[in-house]
mmCIF file of C-alpha atoms in Angstrom:
data_model
loop_
_atom_site.group_PDB
_atom_site.id
_atom_site.type_symbol
_atom_site.label_atom_id
_atom_site.label_comp_id
_atom_site.label_asym_id
_atom_site.label_seq_id
_atom_site.Cartn_x
_atom_site.Cartn_y
_atom_site.Cartn_z
ATOM 1 C CA ARG A 1 -30.224 -21.194 -46.549
ATOM 2 C CA SER A 2 -29.855 -22.173 -42.964
ATOM 3 C CA TYR A 3 -26.708 -21.249 -41.205
ATOM 4 C CA ARG A 4 -25.271 -23.490 -38.057
ATOM 5 C CA LEU A 5 -23.727 -21.678 -35.146
ATOM 6 C CA PRO A 6 -20.307 -22.951 -34.249
ATOM 7 C CA VAL A 7 -19.946 -25.129 -31.021
ATOM 8 C CA CYS A 8 -17.198 -22.729 -29.626
ATOM 9 C CA GLY A 9 -16.705 -19.190 -31.017
ATOM 10 C CA LEU A 10 -13.146 -18.114 -32.018
ATOM 11 C CA ALA A 11 -11.799 -14.601 -31.102
ATOM 12 C CA CYS A 12 -10.186 -14.240 -34.481
ATOM 13 C CA THR A 13 -7.668 -11.407 -35.561
ATOM 14 C CA ASP A 14 -4.715 -11.255 -38.108
ATOM 15 C CA ALA A 15 -2.871 -8.919 -35.577
ATOM 16 C CA ARG A 16 0.541 -10.044 -34.772
ATOM 17 C CA GLN A 17 0.750 -8.883 -31.391
ATOM 18 C CA PRO A 18 -1.512 -7.599 -28.864
ATOM 19 C CA ASP A 19 -2.445 -3.939 -30.100
ATOM 20 C CA PRO A 20 -5.423 -1.806 -31.087
ATOM 21 C CA GLN A 21 -6.000 -4.082 -34.255
ATOM 22 C CA ALA A 22 -6.068 -7.167 -32.198
ATOM 23 C CA ALA A 23 -8.274 -5.392 -29.555
ATOM 24 C CA CYS A 24 -10.926 -4.319 -32.261
ATOM 25 C CA GLU A 25 -11.057 -7.292 -34.242
ATOM 26 C CA ARG A 26 -11.258 -9.858 -31.066
ATOM 27 C CA MET A 27 -14.186 -7.496 -29.584
ATOM 28 C CA ALA A 28 -15.815 -7.251 -32.809
ATOM 29 C CA SER A 29 -15.540 -11.092 -33.567
ATOM 30 C CA VAL A 30 -16.510 -12.309 -29.837
ATOM 31 C CA LEU A 31 -19.340 -9.588 -29.784
ATOM 32 C CA PHE A 32 -20.724 -10.768 -33.065
ATOM 33 C CA GLN A 33 -20.535 -14.422 -32.278
ATOM 34 C CA ALA A 34 -22.241 -13.890 -28.734
ATOM 35 C CA LEU A 35 -25.052 -11.587 -30.144
ATOM 36 C CA LEU A 36 -25.736 -14.908 -32.404
ATOM 37 C CA GLY A 37 -25.912 -17.241 -29.408
ATOM 38 C CA VAL A 38 -22.357 -18.416 -28.775
ATOM 39 C CA ARG A 39 -21.502 -18.697 -25.460
ATOM 40 C CA VAL A 40 -18.191 -20.883 -25.518
ATOM 41 C CA PHE A 41 -15.056 -19.372 -27.134
ATOM 42 C CA GLY A 42 -11.676 -20.658 -27.992
ATOM 43 C CA ALA A 43 -8.747 -19.394 -29.483
ATOM 44 C CA VAL A 44 -7.571 -17.333 -26.312
ATOM 45 C CA GLY A 45 -4.288 -15.577 -26.677
ATOM 46 C CA GLN A 46 -4.114 -16.688 -30.460
ATOM 47 C CA LEU A 47 -2.903 -13.990 -32.930
ATOM 48 C CA SER A 48 -2.301 -13.955 -36.610
ATOM 49 C CA ILE A 49 -5.341 -15.973 -36.920
ATOM 50 C CA ASP A 50 -3.311 -18.876 -34.954
ATOM 51 C CA GLU A 51 0.130 -18.495 -35.540
ATOM 52 C CA VAL A 52 1.130 -16.636 -32.491
ATOM 53 C CA PHE A 53 0.097 -17.191 -28.916
ATOM 54 C CA SER A 54 0.406 -14.447 -26.595
ATOM 55 C CA PRO A 55 0.044 -14.658 -22.651
ATOM 56 C CA GLN A 56 -0.890 -10.834 -22.689
ATOM 57 C CA GLN A 57 -3.535 -11.448 -25.325
ATOM 58 C CA ALA A 58 -5.010 -14.239 -23.205
ATOM 59 C CA VAL A 59 -5.399 -12.062 -20.142
ATOM 60 C CA ILE A 60 -6.842 -9.268 -22.430
ATOM 61 C CA ASP A 61 -9.198 -11.782 -23.929
ATOM 62 C CA ARG A 62 -10.696 -12.436 -20.434
ATOM 63 C CA GLU A 63 -11.691 -8.773 -20.428
ATOM 64 C CA ILE A 64 -13.139 -8.804 -23.756
ATOM 65 C CA LEU A 65 -15.140 -11.839 -22.793
ATOM 66 C CA ALA A 66 -16.300 -10.322 -19.491
ATOM 67 C CA TYR A 67 -17.383 -6.991 -21.387
ATOM 68 C CA VAL A 68 -19.240 -9.170 -24.163
ATOM 69 C CA ALA A 69 -20.945 -11.077 -21.407
ATOM 70 C CA ARG A 70 -22.028 -8.011 -19.560
ATOM 71 C CA VAL A 71 -23.849 -7.105 -22.910
ATOM 72 C CA VAL A 72 -25.167 -10.416 -23.645
ATOM 73 C CA LYS A 73 -26.541 -10.474 -19.911
ATOM 74 C CA GLY A 74 -28.957 -7.299 -21.135
ATOM 75 C CA PHE A 75 -30.216 -4.579 -19.049
ATOM 76 C CA GLU A 76 -33.117 -4.542 -16.882
ATOM 77 C CA LEU A 77 -35.616 -1.463 -17.152
ATOM 78 C CA GLY A 78 -37.144 -0.956 -13.997
ATOM 79 C CA PRO A 79 -40.514 0.300 -13.252
ATOM 80 C CA GLY A 80 -40.878 4.195 -13.196
ATOM 81 C CA ASP A 81 -41.214 7.290 -15.050
ATOM 82 C CA SER A 82 -38.152 7.637 -17.290
ATOM 83 C CA VAL A 83 -39.214 11.076 -18.701
ATOM 84 C CA GLU A 84 -39.464 12.343 -15.184
ATOM 85 C CA MET A 85 -36.122 11.016 -14.136
ATOM 86 C CA ILE A 86 -34.549 12.793 -17.178
ATOM 87 C CA ARG A 87 -36.197 15.961 -16.029
ATOM 88 C CA GLN A 88 -34.987 15.906 -12.841
ATOM 89 C CA GLY A 89 -31.523 15.179 -14.074
ATOM 90 C CA VAL A 90 -31.535 17.984 -16.542
ATOM 91 C CA SER A 91 -33.059 20.281 -13.771
ATOM 92 C CA ALA A 92 -30.125 18.991 -11.353
ATOM 93 C CA GLY A 93 -27.483 19.595 -14.114
ATOM 94 C CA GLU A 94 -26.266 15.789 -13.386
ATOM 95 C CA PHE A 95 -27.493 12.251 -12.981
ATOM 96 C CA ILE A 96 -24.757 10.750 -10.891
ATOM 97 C CA SER A 97 -26.722 11.501 -7.627
ATOM 98 C CA ALA A 98 -29.880 9.915 -8.796
ATOM 99 C CA ALA A 99 -31.052 7.173 -6.785
ATOM 100 C CA ASP A 100 -31.496 4.755 -10.145
ATOM 101 C CA THR A 101 -28.257 5.729 -11.186
ATOM 102 C CA ILE A 102 -26.473 4.781 -7.786
ATOM 103 C CA ALA A 103 -28.467 1.511 -7.559
ATOM 104 C CA ARG A 104 -27.501 0.652 -11.053
ATOM 105 C CA PHE A 105 -23.828 2.112 -12.007
ATOM 106 C CA ARG A 106 -22.151 -1.096 -10.859
ATOM 107 C CA ASP A 107 -24.221 -3.557 -12.518
ATOM 108 C CA PHE A 108 -24.512 -1.422 -15.819
ATOM 109 C CA TYR A 109 -20.906 -1.651 -16.700
ATOM 110 C CA HIS A 110 -17.889 -4.285 -16.647
ATOM 111 C CA LEU A 111 -15.564 -2.525 -14.035
ATOM 112 C CA SER A 112 -12.424 -4.067 -15.254
ATOM 113 C CA ASP A 113 -9.323 -4.147 -12.909
ATOM 114 C CA LEU A 114 -7.266 -4.556 -15.789
ATOM 115 C CA PHE A 115 -8.404 -1.352 -17.803
ATOM 116 C CA ARG A 116 -8.285 0.853 -14.914
ATOM 117 C CA HIS A 117 -10.718 3.897 -15.050
ATOM 118 C CA TRP A 118 -8.293 6.730 -13.935
ATOM 119 C CA ASN A 119 -7.810 10.051 -14.592
ATOM 120 C CA VAL A 120 -4.281 11.072 -16.152
ATOM 121 C CA GLY A 121 -2.973 12.402 -12.846
ATOM 122 C CA ARG A 122 -3.550 9.201 -11.168
ATOM 123 C CA TRP A 123 -2.253 7.254 -13.983
ATOM 124 C CA ARG A 124 1.043 9.251 -14.137
ATOM 125 C CA SER A 125 1.391 8.997 -10.149
ATOM 126 C CA GLU A 126 1.019 5.348 -10.504
ATOM 127 C CA GLY A 127 3.953 5.131 -12.972
ATOM 128 C CA SER A 128 1.943 5.354 -16.122
ATOM 129 C CA PRO A 129 1.537 1.524 -16.310
ATOM 130 C CA SER A 130 0.532 -0.002 -19.720
ATOM 131 C CA ILE A 131 -2.088 -2.173 -20.546
ATOM 132 C CA LEU A 132 0.515 -4.707 -21.766
ATOM 133 C CA SER A 133 2.975 -4.545 -18.997
ATOM 134 C CA GLU A 134 0.195 -5.165 -16.573
ATOM 135 C CA SER A 135 -1.561 -7.924 -18.512
ATOM 136 C CA TRP A 136 2.313 -9.626 -18.748
ATOM 137 C CA ALA A 137 2.426 -9.513 -15.015
ATOM 138 C CA ARG A 138 -0.686 -11.183 -14.534
ATOM 139 C CA ALA A 139 -0.084 -13.570 -17.289
ATOM 140 C CA GLN A 140 3.422 -14.650 -15.385
ATOM 141 C CA GLU A 141 1.768 -14.702 -12.096
ATOM 142 C CA GLU A 142 -0.873 -17.088 -13.247
ATOM 143 C CA ILE A 143 1.879 -19.243 -15.127
ATOM 144 C CA ARG A 144 3.720 -19.210 -11.785
ATOM 145 C CA LEU A 145 0.846 -20.536 -9.798
ATOM 146 C CA SER A 146 -0.315 -23.307 -12.446
ATOM 147 C CA THR A 147 0.162 -26.810 -11.492
ATOM 148 C CA PHE A 148 -0.505 -28.465 -14.990
ATOM 149 C CA GLU A 149 1.583 -31.078 -16.158
ATOM 150 C CA LEU A 150 1.371 -32.506 -19.570
ATOM 151 C CA ASP A 151 0.987 -36.411 -20.027
ATOM 152 C CA PRO A 152 4.446 -37.700 -20.300
ATOM 153 C CA VAL A 153 3.574 -39.346 -23.715
ATOM 154 C CA GLN A 154 2.010 -35.995 -24.856
ATOM 155 C CA ARG A 155 5.040 -34.278 -23.526
ATOM 156 C CA THR A 156 7.348 -36.100 -25.649
ATOM 157 C CA GLU A 157 5.459 -35.608 -28.648
ATOM 158 C CA VAL A 158 5.470 -31.877 -27.815
ATOM 159 C CA GLU A 159 9.392 -32.004 -27.340
ATOM 160 C CA ARG A 160 9.681 -33.953 -30.659
ATOM 161 C CA ILE A 161 7.802 -31.310 -32.476
ATOM 162 C CA TYR A 162 9.979 -28.406 -30.841
ATOM 163 C CA GLU A 163 12.960 -30.324 -31.926
ATOM 164 C CA ARG A 164 11.899 -30.688 -35.680
ATOM 165 C CA ALA A 165 11.054 -26.795 -35.512
ATOM 166 C CA ARG A 166 14.567 -26.304 -34.239
ATOM 167 C CA GLN A 167 16.203 -28.126 -36.834
ATOM 168 C CA TYR A 168 14.015 -26.692 -39.511
ATOM 169 C CA ILE A 169 15.061 -23.117 -38.258
ATOM 170 C CA ARG A 170 18.712 -23.852 -38.287
ATOM 171 C CA ARG A 171 18.878 -24.754 -42.018
#
């Protein structure tokens, strides 16, 4: 049996809001597809399969895609004696100051500016910001800066659909 990869991957979840379920399912979905070779993803910000759109989830999805891109990029294992490097780290009681660690640290991780790597004290001193409040602020800023305008014919059709939905809900 042969399988065809989708042209465009989908970050799928049954979650109804940006929450741990959405994060887990979307990360697993994107990572699995990326490891199979998919490199373009759609359904950004969609929740409950495709019933709900969340601007917050769209911002979080960018982070998920960045983390997965880092994994797919792979890791260069440079020349050198890994066993000797481990011995030196064990002897020193840490690996942070090792030249190889210093040289590769920033490339090894996707250091998100949405998912801040603060200790608890700093997080509290910064007002205990939540990922959802930060992602909402970022989504609002992107919306504010957007210059996109829907084609007038398409806009009329969208407004017609919204009006039908309003009438349906009022019944």
